[in-house]
Amino acid sequence: MNFDLTPEQRAFQQEIERFAREIVAPRAAAIDKSGEFPSDVMHAAAGHGLLGVTIPAAWGGAGRDYVSYALAIEAIAKASATVAVSLSVTNSLVAEVIAYAGREPQRERWLRRLASGDAIGAFALSEPEAGTDAANQQTAAVRTADGYRIRGRKVWVANAEEAAVAIVFASTRPGLRGQGVTAFLVPMNTPGITRTARADSLGVRGLGCMDLDLDVTVGDAAVLGHVDQGFRLAMWALQGGRVAIAAQALGIGEAALDEAIAHAKQRQQFGQPIANYEAIQWMLADMATDLAAARLLTLKAAAAKDRQEKSTVEASMAKLAASEAAHKAADKAMQVLASAGYRRGSVVERLFRDVRATEIYQGTSEAQRLIIAKELVNW
Ligand SMILES: Cc1cc2nc3c(=O)[nH]c(=O)nc-3n(C[C@H](O)[C@H](O)[C@H](O)COP(=O)(O)OP(=O)(O)OC[C@H]3O[C@@H](n4cnc5c(N)ncnc54)[C@H](O)[C@@H]3O)c2cc1C
């Protein structure tokens, strides 16, 4: 068993850590405060191949492996959770899906633009009545002479504020749930897409989350993959996406650990640094251990993706473990910093808010447990 990164993976990790430190971190507080989509940072990220990390070079991507992608998302999340999740949506939930299931004209039209940062992607699956029960799609795509009329409502569509293209899921065979859902590749300037409420969220602010009202007509060329097979495609996308969210959670957790260590060494109470107290040391040790265990699961899931193995359970375990480890780390960091962390505007306060979403999006922790248990029980 080899736990070492290759020289290429290590060099890429170092390049992205530097980019995160120098370009992303200085913008993190302002992104959080304003809630504005960080277009400037996303464009800068494209310069490092971060918008098409695993997309083959022939289509304008960086052509890297999934382990490298996970390392990059982790490094970015350590600086800004918002930028990390925005990148993961464009990569895992849009570009990778087009590369995997798109027809040649769809790849030609979108992959270069996505990888260069010229176009941002969005993934519109969730609906008011289709959250964890994502197969319960009420958005309907009804056949027309030469395409489909798609009508319905999507909620919490990350990147939607700036996105040039969205993968929209809709029911093509009402009543058949996951057996009758089709994915459509829809340019966001298509007449009939109305961006409605902008989510005012607790954390990962600046993610450009919008609700979408849809009444759009698209041609057959908009179908992504096969008709009625869209739900399977969504689940394929989420497998990669969950590895990225695990990596995002790790980055947030590590940032919390760094803040806690720095504070514990510097803050004096009763005439000595609080890092001298076992109560504080145990919190730091638990944070580091939980995050290290979750990192192994995350890299294992990323490596399984690289071997093109079915990795549904690995991805769910990674997301579950990393998001819960990071949540605990942010909570303990808050305890170590106490009032200094509780102050609005402190880094730990932002991490504490940001981390919570990792247990919700791309499937809640309960949904991940259901997926893992289903495999165990084999029903
Ligand atoms: C910041 C953010 C960004 C998002 N971005 C996107 C995006 O880009 N695209 C997109 O399509 N969606 C997006 N989402 C939506 C997200 O995927 C959903 O919020 C998530 O799937 C959970 O759905 P829900 O919020 O409707 O919760 P619900 O499904 O209503 O769940 C409520 C509670 O019930 C539990 N529950 C539900 N069913 C079961 C069950 N069978 N057994 C046990 N417990 C259960 C859940 O775990 C949860 O605790 C985003 C959400 C957030 C917060």
Short mmCIF file of C-alpha atoms and ligand atoms in Angstrom, two decimals:
data_model
loop_
_atom_site.label_atom_id
_atom_site.label_comp_id
_atom_site.label_asym_id
_atom_site.label_seq_id
_atom_site.Cartn_x
_atom_site.Cartn_y
_atom_site.Cartn_z
CA MET A 1 0.00 0.00 0.00
CA ASN A 2 1.41 3.37 -1.03
CA PHE A 3 0.21 6.56 0.66
CA ASP A 4 2.64 8.86 -1.18
CA LEU A 5 1.54 11.45 -3.70
CA THR A 6 3.30 11.38 -7.07
CA PRO A 7 5.73 14.25 -7.80
CA GLU A 8 3.10 15.72 -10.21
CA GLN A 9 0.35 15.56 -7.58
CA ARG A 10 2.63 17.15 -4.97
CA ALA A 11 3.74 19.94 -7.36
CA PHE A 12 0.11 20.72 -8.31
CA GLN A 13 -0.92 20.71 -4.64
CA GLN A 14 1.85 23.19 -3.83
CA GLU A 15 0.91 25.42 -6.77
CA ILE A 16 -2.73 25.53 -5.64
CA GLU A 17 -1.82 26.05 -1.98
CA ARG A 18 0.21 29.10 -3.05
CA PHE A 19 -2.65 30.39 -5.23
CA ALA A 20 -5.10 29.84 -2.34
CA ARG A 21 -2.84 31.69 0.11
CA GLU A 22 -1.99 34.63 -2.14
CA ILE A 23 -5.17 35.18 -4.19
CA VAL A 24 -8.12 33.41 -2.55
CA ALA A 25 -7.53 33.89 1.19
CA PRO A 26 -7.29 37.71 1.03
CA ARG A 27 -10.75 37.80 -0.63
CA ALA A 28 -12.51 35.29 1.67
CA ALA A 29 -13.85 37.69 4.29
CA ALA A 30 -15.17 40.13 1.67
CA ILE A 31 -16.90 37.34 -0.29
CA ASP A 32 -18.57 36.20 2.93
CA LYS A 33 -19.57 39.71 3.96
CA SER A 34 -20.91 40.91 0.61
CA GLY A 35 -22.38 37.56 -0.48
CA GLU A 36 -21.32 38.49 -4.02
CA PHE A 37 -20.28 35.81 -6.49
CA PRO A 38 -16.45 35.92 -6.71
CA SER A 39 -16.12 36.17 -10.51
CA ASP A 40 -12.60 37.63 -10.26
CA VAL A 41 -11.31 34.71 -8.17
CA MET A 42 -13.00 32.16 -10.44
CA HIS A 43 -11.28 33.67 -13.48
CA ALA A 44 -7.94 33.63 -11.67
CA ALA A 45 -8.59 29.98 -10.71
CA ALA A 46 -9.13 29.10 -14.38
CA GLY A 47 -5.54 30.24 -15.00
CA HIS A 48 -4.39 27.33 -12.80
CA GLY A 49 -6.59 24.79 -14.55
CA LEU A 50 -9.07 24.72 -11.66
CA LEU A 51 -12.25 24.91 -13.75
CA GLY A 52 -11.61 21.75 -15.72
CA VAL A 53 -9.20 19.88 -13.50
CA THR A 54 -9.96 16.36 -14.76
CA ILE A 55 -11.21 17.38 -18.22
CA PRO A 56 -8.88 16.04 -20.94
CA ALA A 57 -6.47 18.56 -22.48
CA ALA A 58 -8.03 17.91 -25.91
CA TRP A 59 -11.16 19.70 -24.63
CA GLY A 60 -9.26 22.50 -22.93
CA GLY A 61 -9.02 20.96 -19.46
CA ALA A 62 -6.01 20.36 -17.22
CA GLY A 63 -6.22 16.57 -17.73
CA ARG A 64 -5.33 15.77 -14.11
CA ASP A 65 -6.43 12.85 -11.95
CA TYR A 66 -9.15 12.85 -9.28
CA VAL A 67 -6.66 12.73 -6.41
CA SER A 68 -5.14 15.99 -7.71
CA TYR A 69 -8.61 17.48 -8.01
CA ALA A 70 -9.44 16.56 -4.39
CA LEU A 71 -6.14 18.05 -3.18
CA ALA A 72 -6.89 21.27 -5.07
CA ILE A 73 -10.42 21.63 -3.65
CA GLU A 74 -9.06 20.98 -0.14
CA ALA A 75 -6.40 23.69 -0.55
CA ILE A 76 -8.91 26.22 -1.91
CA ALA A 77 -11.47 25.44 0.83
CA LYS A 78 -8.86 26.14 3.46
CA ALA A 79 -8.85 29.70 2.13
CA SER A 80 -12.50 30.08 1.05
CA ALA A 81 -15.21 27.43 1.32
CA THR A 82 -17.37 29.40 -1.10
CA VAL A 83 -14.80 29.39 -3.91
CA ALA A 84 -14.14 25.68 -3.34
CA VAL A 85 -17.77 24.62 -3.65
CA SER A 86 -18.36 26.89 -6.62
CA LEU A 87 -15.39 25.23 -8.38
CA SER A 88 -16.67 21.78 -7.44
CA VAL A 89 -20.08 22.48 -9.03
CA THR A 90 -18.55 23.58 -12.34
CA ASN A 91 -16.07 20.66 -12.31
CA SER A 92 -17.90 17.64 -10.91
CA LEU A 93 -21.50 18.48 -11.59
CA VAL A 94 -21.19 20.09 -15.01
CA ALA A 95 -17.92 19.74 -16.97
CA GLU A 96 -17.27 16.12 -15.94
CA VAL A 97 -20.85 15.18 -16.83
CA ILE A 98 -20.57 16.78 -20.28
CA ALA A 99 -17.22 15.03 -20.84
CA TYR A 100 -18.72 11.71 -19.71
CA ALA A 101 -22.14 11.74 -21.35
CA GLY A 102 -22.19 14.65 -23.80
CA ARG A 103 -22.29 14.27 -27.55
CA GLU A 104 -19.41 15.76 -29.54
CA PRO A 105 -21.19 19.06 -30.37
CA GLN A 106 -22.06 19.51 -26.68
CA ARG A 107 -18.45 18.90 -25.66
CA GLU A 108 -17.21 21.22 -28.40
CA ARG A 109 -19.63 23.94 -27.40
CA TRP A 110 -19.09 23.92 -23.65
CA LEU A 111 -15.98 22.18 -22.33
CA ARG A 112 -13.41 24.72 -23.54
CA ARG A 113 -15.54 27.61 -22.31
CA LEU A 114 -16.03 25.98 -18.91
CA ALA A 115 -12.37 25.06 -18.46
CA SER A 116 -11.21 28.55 -19.43
CA GLY A 117 -13.59 30.24 -16.98
CA ASP A 118 -15.42 31.90 -19.88
CA ALA A 119 -18.53 29.99 -18.78
CA ILE A 120 -19.61 28.91 -15.31
CA GLY A 121 -21.82 25.84 -14.93
CA ALA A 122 -24.82 25.06 -12.71
CA PHE A 123 -26.65 21.85 -11.77
CA ALA A 124 -30.40 22.15 -11.32
CA LEU A 125 -31.75 19.03 -9.63
CA SER A 126 -33.38 20.15 -6.35
CA GLU A 127 -36.97 21.35 -6.32
CA PRO A 128 -39.37 22.50 -3.61
CA GLU A 129 -40.67 18.89 -3.32
CA ALA A 130 -37.50 17.09 -4.46
CA GLY A 131 -34.69 17.49 -1.93
CA THR A 132 -33.40 14.22 -0.47
CA ASP A 133 -36.12 12.58 -2.58
CA ALA A 134 -34.50 13.90 -5.75
CA ALA A 135 -36.33 11.38 -7.95
CA ASN A 136 -39.60 13.16 -7.17
CA GLN A 137 -39.09 15.59 -10.07
CA GLN A 138 -42.11 17.81 -10.66
CA THR A 139 -40.43 19.79 -13.42
CA ALA A 140 -41.85 18.24 -16.57
CA ALA A 141 -40.35 18.05 -20.04
CA VAL A 142 -43.14 17.52 -22.54
CA ARG A 143 -42.36 16.41 -26.10
CA THR A 144 -42.87 18.99 -28.88
CA ALA A 145 -42.43 18.51 -32.62
CA ASP A 146 -38.64 18.80 -32.47
CA GLY A 147 -37.71 18.94 -28.81
CA TYR A 148 -39.16 19.56 -25.37
CA ARG A 149 -41.00 22.22 -23.40
CA ILE A 150 -39.61 22.20 -19.85
CA ARG A 151 -41.72 23.74 -17.12
CA GLY A 152 -41.13 23.80 -13.39
CA ARG A 153 -39.19 25.28 -10.52
CA LYS A 154 -35.66 24.57 -9.31
CA VAL A 155 -34.31 25.70 -5.96
CA TRP A 156 -30.88 26.32 -4.45
CA VAL A 157 -29.07 26.27 -7.79
CA ALA A 158 -25.46 27.15 -6.90
CA ASN A 159 -23.56 29.35 -9.39
CA ALA A 160 -26.89 30.21 -11.07
CA GLU A 161 -26.32 33.93 -10.68
CA GLU A 162 -23.36 33.83 -13.08
CA ALA A 163 -23.78 30.52 -14.88
CA ALA A 164 -23.79 30.42 -18.69
CA VAL A 165 -25.12 26.88 -18.81
CA ALA A 166 -27.11 24.59 -16.51
CA ILE A 167 -27.82 20.90 -16.48
CA VAL A 168 -31.56 20.81 -15.85
CA PHE A 169 -33.27 17.59 -14.77
CA ALA A 170 -36.91 17.05 -15.65
CA SER A 171 -39.46 14.27 -15.67
CA THR A 172 -40.06 12.88 -19.16
CA ARG A 173 -42.22 9.98 -17.92
CA PRO A 174 -44.37 11.26 -15.09
CA GLY A 175 -44.95 8.71 -12.35
CA LEU A 176 -41.82 6.71 -13.12
CA ARG A 177 -39.64 8.74 -10.73
CA GLY A 178 -35.93 7.98 -11.35
CA GLN A 179 -36.74 5.77 -14.34
CA GLY A 180 -38.25 8.67 -16.24
CA VAL A 181 -35.98 11.67 -15.71
CA THR A 182 -33.98 13.29 -18.52
CA ALA A 183 -31.03 15.67 -18.25
CA PHE A 184 -30.97 18.73 -20.51
CA LEU A 185 -28.06 21.04 -21.23
CA VAL A 186 -29.66 24.48 -21.21
CA PRO A 187 -27.88 27.79 -21.88
CA MET A 188 -28.89 30.17 -19.13
CA ASN A 189 -29.80 32.87 -21.67
CA THR A 190 -32.55 30.66 -23.13
CA PRO A 191 -35.83 32.62 -23.10
CA GLY A 192 -38.08 31.38 -20.30
CA ILE A 193 -35.50 31.03 -17.52
CA THR A 194 -36.29 33.40 -14.69
CA ARG A 195 -33.80 33.69 -11.86
CA THR A 196 -35.94 34.31 -8.80
CA ALA A 197 -35.03 34.38 -5.12
CA ARG A 198 -31.32 34.65 -4.33
CA ALA A 199 -30.59 32.51 -1.28
CA ASP A 200 -29.48 34.55 1.74
CA SER A 201 -27.60 31.68 3.33
CA LEU A 202 -25.95 31.13 6.71
CA GLY A 203 -22.61 30.19 5.15
CA VAL A 204 -20.85 29.64 1.82
CA ARG A 205 -22.12 33.08 1.02
CA GLY A 206 -21.28 34.28 -2.48
CA LEU A 207 -22.20 30.96 -4.05
CA GLY A 208 -24.72 32.67 -6.34
CA CYS A 209 -27.52 30.30 -5.28
CA MET A 210 -30.76 31.13 -7.06
CA ASP A 211 -34.16 29.58 -7.52
CA LEU A 212 -35.15 29.19 -11.17
CA ASP A 213 -38.62 29.37 -12.72
CA LEU A 214 -38.54 27.49 -16.00
CA ASP A 215 -40.73 27.60 -19.06
CA VAL A 216 -38.26 26.88 -21.81
CA THR A 217 -38.37 25.19 -25.18
CA VAL A 218 -35.27 23.27 -26.23
CA GLY A 219 -34.41 21.13 -29.23
CA ASP A 220 -33.49 17.43 -29.14
CA ALA A 221 -29.84 18.52 -29.22
CA ALA A 222 -30.21 19.71 -25.60
CA VAL A 223 -30.70 16.18 -24.26
CA LEU A 224 -27.61 15.18 -22.27
CA GLY A 225 -27.00 11.44 -22.37
CA HIS A 226 -30.07 9.33 -23.06
CA VAL A 227 -33.74 10.19 -22.71
CA ASP A 228 -35.15 8.85 -19.39
CA GLN A 229 -31.62 8.09 -18.11
CA GLY A 230 -30.98 11.48 -16.49
CA PHE A 231 -31.42 10.39 -12.90
CA ARG A 232 -28.65 7.82 -13.27
CA LEU A 233 -26.49 10.60 -14.72
CA ALA A 234 -27.27 12.85 -11.75
CA MET A 235 -26.21 10.07 -9.35
CA TRP A 236 -23.00 9.54 -11.38
CA ALA A 237 -22.25 13.28 -11.12
CA LEU A 238 -22.90 13.31 -7.37
CA GLN A 239 -20.39 10.50 -6.84
CA GLY A 240 -17.58 12.81 -7.98
CA GLY A 241 -19.25 15.80 -6.36
CA ARG A 242 -19.27 14.09 -2.97
CA VAL A 243 -15.54 13.43 -3.17
CA ALA A 244 -15.11 17.16 -3.82
CA ILE A 245 -17.40 18.10 -0.90
CA ALA A 246 -15.39 15.76 1.34
CA ALA A 247 -12.25 17.61 0.22
CA GLN A 248 -13.98 20.94 0.80
CA ALA A 249 -14.90 19.88 4.33
CA LEU A 250 -11.31 18.82 5.02
CA GLY A 251 -10.05 22.24 3.96
CA ILE A 252 -12.52 23.98 6.27
CA GLY A 253 -11.60 21.64 9.14
CA GLU A 254 -7.87 22.22 8.66
CA ALA A 255 -8.36 25.97 8.64
CA ALA A 256 -10.23 25.60 11.95
CA LEU A 257 -7.43 23.47 13.39
CA ASP A 258 -4.79 26.03 12.31
CA GLU A 259 -6.76 28.84 13.94
CA ALA A 260 -7.16 26.84 17.15
CA ILE A 261 -3.45 25.93 17.37
CA ALA A 262 -2.33 29.51 16.71
CA HIS A 263 -4.72 30.89 19.33
CA ALA A 264 -3.87 28.22 21.91
CA LYS A 265 -0.16 29.05 21.67
CA GLN A 266 -0.66 32.79 21.88
CA ARG A 267 -3.54 33.19 24.40
CA GLN A 268 -2.37 33.32 28.03
CA GLN A 269 -4.64 32.56 30.99
CA PHE A 270 -3.48 31.91 34.56
CA GLY A 271 0.00 33.03 33.49
CA GLN A 272 0.60 30.53 30.72
CA PRO A 273 -0.50 29.73 27.15
CA ILE A 274 -3.79 27.80 27.12
CA ALA A 275 -2.01 25.25 24.85
CA ASN A 276 -0.37 24.00 28.07
CA TYR A 277 -3.72 22.74 29.36
CA GLU A 278 -4.65 19.14 28.58
CA ALA A 279 -8.28 20.13 28.01
CA ILE A 280 -7.12 22.25 25.07
CA GLN A 281 -4.54 19.72 23.85
CA TRP A 282 -7.16 16.96 23.69
CA MET A 283 -9.43 19.09 21.58
CA LEU A 284 -6.57 19.77 19.14
CA ALA A 285 -5.60 16.08 19.08
CA ASP A 286 -9.18 14.97 18.39
CA MET A 287 -9.58 17.52 15.60
CA ALA A 288 -6.34 16.43 13.91
CA THR A 289 -7.12 12.70 14.26
CA ASP A 290 -10.69 12.94 12.91
CA LEU A 291 -9.52 15.03 9.95
CA ALA A 292 -6.62 12.65 9.19
CA ALA A 293 -8.99 9.65 9.17
CA ALA A 294 -11.43 11.49 6.90
CA ARG A 295 -8.57 12.46 4.56
CA LEU A 296 -7.72 8.77 4.04
CA LEU A 297 -11.33 8.02 3.09
CA THR A 298 -11.40 11.02 0.76
CA LEU A 299 -8.21 10.07 -1.05
CA LYS A 300 -9.38 6.46 -1.23
CA ALA A 301 -12.62 7.57 -2.90
CA ALA A 302 -10.69 9.85 -5.27
CA ALA A 303 -8.29 7.02 -6.17
CA ALA A 304 -11.26 4.71 -6.85
CA LYS A 305 -12.61 7.36 -9.25
CA ASP A 306 -9.22 7.39 -10.96
CA ARG A 307 -9.42 3.63 -11.43
CA GLN A 308 -12.94 4.18 -12.83
CA GLU A 309 -14.33 1.80 -10.23
CA LYS A 310 -17.89 2.14 -8.97
CA SER A 311 -17.30 4.26 -5.89
CA THR A 312 -20.76 5.24 -4.66
CA VAL A 313 -20.18 3.95 -1.14
CA GLU A 314 -16.60 5.25 -0.95
CA ALA A 315 -17.78 8.72 -1.98
CA SER A 316 -20.63 8.67 0.57
CA MET A 317 -18.33 7.47 3.35
CA ALA A 318 -15.79 10.18 2.50
CA LYS A 319 -18.41 12.93 2.48
CA LEU A 320 -20.06 11.70 5.67
CA ALA A 321 -16.79 11.33 7.59
CA ALA A 322 -15.16 14.53 6.34
CA SER A 323 -18.20 16.77 6.81
CA GLU A 324 -18.79 15.50 10.35
CA ALA A 325 -15.07 15.72 11.24
CA ALA A 326 -14.92 19.26 9.90
CA HIS A 327 -18.11 20.25 11.73
CA LYS A 328 -16.60 18.96 14.99
CA ALA A 329 -13.31 20.73 14.21
CA ALA A 330 -15.05 24.06 13.65
CA ASP A 331 -17.04 23.57 16.85
CA LYS A 332 -13.92 22.76 18.88
CA ALA A 333 -12.02 25.67 17.32
CA MET A 334 -14.83 27.92 18.50
CA GLN A 335 -14.38 26.46 22.00
CA VAL A 336 -10.61 27.00 21.96
CA LEU A 337 -10.98 30.60 20.80
CA ALA A 338 -14.07 31.17 22.99
CA SER A 339 -15.11 34.84 22.79
CA ALA A 340 -12.42 35.60 20.19
CA GLY A 341 -14.03 33.06 17.88
CA TYR A 342 -17.60 34.03 18.66
CA ARG A 343 -17.07 37.60 17.44
CA ARG A 344 -18.71 38.25 14.06
CA GLY A 345 -16.00 38.66 11.45
CA SER A 346 -13.55 36.23 13.07
CA VAL A 347 -12.22 33.49 10.78
CA VAL A 348 -13.56 30.76 13.07
CA GLU A 349 -17.02 32.30 13.06
CA ARG A 350 -17.00 32.12 9.22
CA LEU A 351 -15.72 28.53 9.22
CA PHE A 352 -18.38 27.56 11.78
CA ARG A 353 -21.10 28.85 9.43
CA ASP A 354 -19.52 27.55 6.20
CA VAL A 355 -18.94 24.01 7.41
CA ARG A 356 -22.60 23.33 8.15
CA ALA A 357 -23.54 23.18 4.48
CA THR A 358 -21.19 20.26 3.84
CA GLU A 359 -23.59 18.04 5.82
CA ILE A 360 -26.53 19.20 3.69
CA TYR A 361 -25.69 19.71 0.01
CA GLN A 362 -25.08 16.94 -2.48
CA GLY A 363 -27.06 14.72 -0.11
CA THR A 364 -27.49 15.16 3.63
CA SER A 365 -25.56 13.02 6.13
CA GLU A 366 -28.72 10.95 6.54
CA ALA A 367 -28.80 10.37 2.77
CA GLN A 368 -25.15 9.24 2.83
CA ARG A 369 -25.95 6.81 5.68
CA LEU A 370 -28.88 5.45 3.68
CA ILE A 371 -26.61 4.82 0.66
CA ILE A 372 -23.96 3.10 2.80
CA ALA A 373 -26.50 1.02 4.73
CA LYS A 374 -28.27 -0.06 1.53
CA GLU A 375 -25.00 -1.54 0.28
CA LEU A 376 -24.36 -3.24 3.65
CA VAL A 377 -27.82 -4.77 3.91
CA ASN A 378 -27.84 -5.46 0.18
CA TRP A 379 -31.59 -4.76 -0.31
C1 LIG B 1 -25.81 26.04 0.05
C2 LIG B 1 -26.59 25.05 -0.74
C3 LIG B 1 -26.29 24.85 -2.08
C4 LIG B 1 -27.02 23.93 -2.84
N1 LIG B 1 -26.73 23.78 -4.16
C5 LIG B 1 -27.50 22.98 -4.94
C6 LIG B 1 -27.28 22.89 -6.35
O1 LIG B 1 -26.36 23.52 -6.90
N2 LIG B 1 -28.11 22.11 -7.07
C7 LIG B 1 -29.13 21.40 -6.52
O2 LIG B 1 -29.84 20.71 -7.26
N3 LIG B 1 -29.36 21.46 -5.17
C8 LIG B 1 -28.57 22.23 -4.38
N4 LIG B 1 -28.80 22.31 -3.01
C9 LIG B 1 -29.92 21.57 -2.42
C10 LIG B 1 -29.45 20.38 -1.61
O3 LIG B 1 -28.95 19.36 -2.45
C11 LIG B 1 -30.61 19.93 -0.74
O4 LIG B 1 -30.80 20.93 0.24
C12 LIG B 1 -30.37 18.58 -0.06
O5 LIG B 1 -30.38 17.54 -1.01
C13 LIG B 1 -31.40 18.28 1.03
O6 LIG B 1 -32.68 18.51 0.57
P1 LIG B 1 -33.70 19.42 1.45
O7 LIG B 1 -32.96 20.65 1.85
O8 LIG B 1 -34.93 19.58 0.67
O9 LIG B 1 -33.96 18.58 2.75
P2 LIG B 1 -35.11 17.46 2.97
O10 LIG B 1 -35.01 16.42 1.92
O11 LIG B 1 -36.40 18.12 3.18
O12 LIG B 1 -34.62 16.81 4.32
C14 LIG B 1 -34.98 17.34 5.61
C15 LIG B 1 -34.41 16.39 6.66
O13 LIG B 1 -35.01 15.09 6.52
C16 LIG B 1 -33.99 14.10 6.35
N5 LIG B 1 -34.51 13.04 5.48
C17 LIG B 1 -35.12 13.18 4.28
N6 LIG B 1 -35.44 11.99 3.78
C18 LIG B 1 -35.01 11.05 4.66
C19 LIG B 1 -35.03 9.63 4.73
N7 LIG B 1 -35.55 8.89 3.75
N8 LIG B 1 -34.50 9.03 5.82
C20 LIG B 1 -33.93 9.75 6.81
N9 LIG B 1 -33.88 11.10 6.82
C21 LIG B 1 -34.42 11.74 5.76
C22 LIG B 1 -32.82 14.86 5.74
O14 LIG B 1 -31.59 14.17 5.92
C23 LIG B 1 -32.90 16.15 6.52
O15 LIG B 1 -32.33 15.98 7.79
C24 LIG B 1 -28.06 23.20 -2.24
C25 LIG B 1 -28.35 23.38 -0.88
C26 LIG B 1 -27.63 24.29 -0.13
C27 LIG B 1 -27.96 24.48 1.32
#
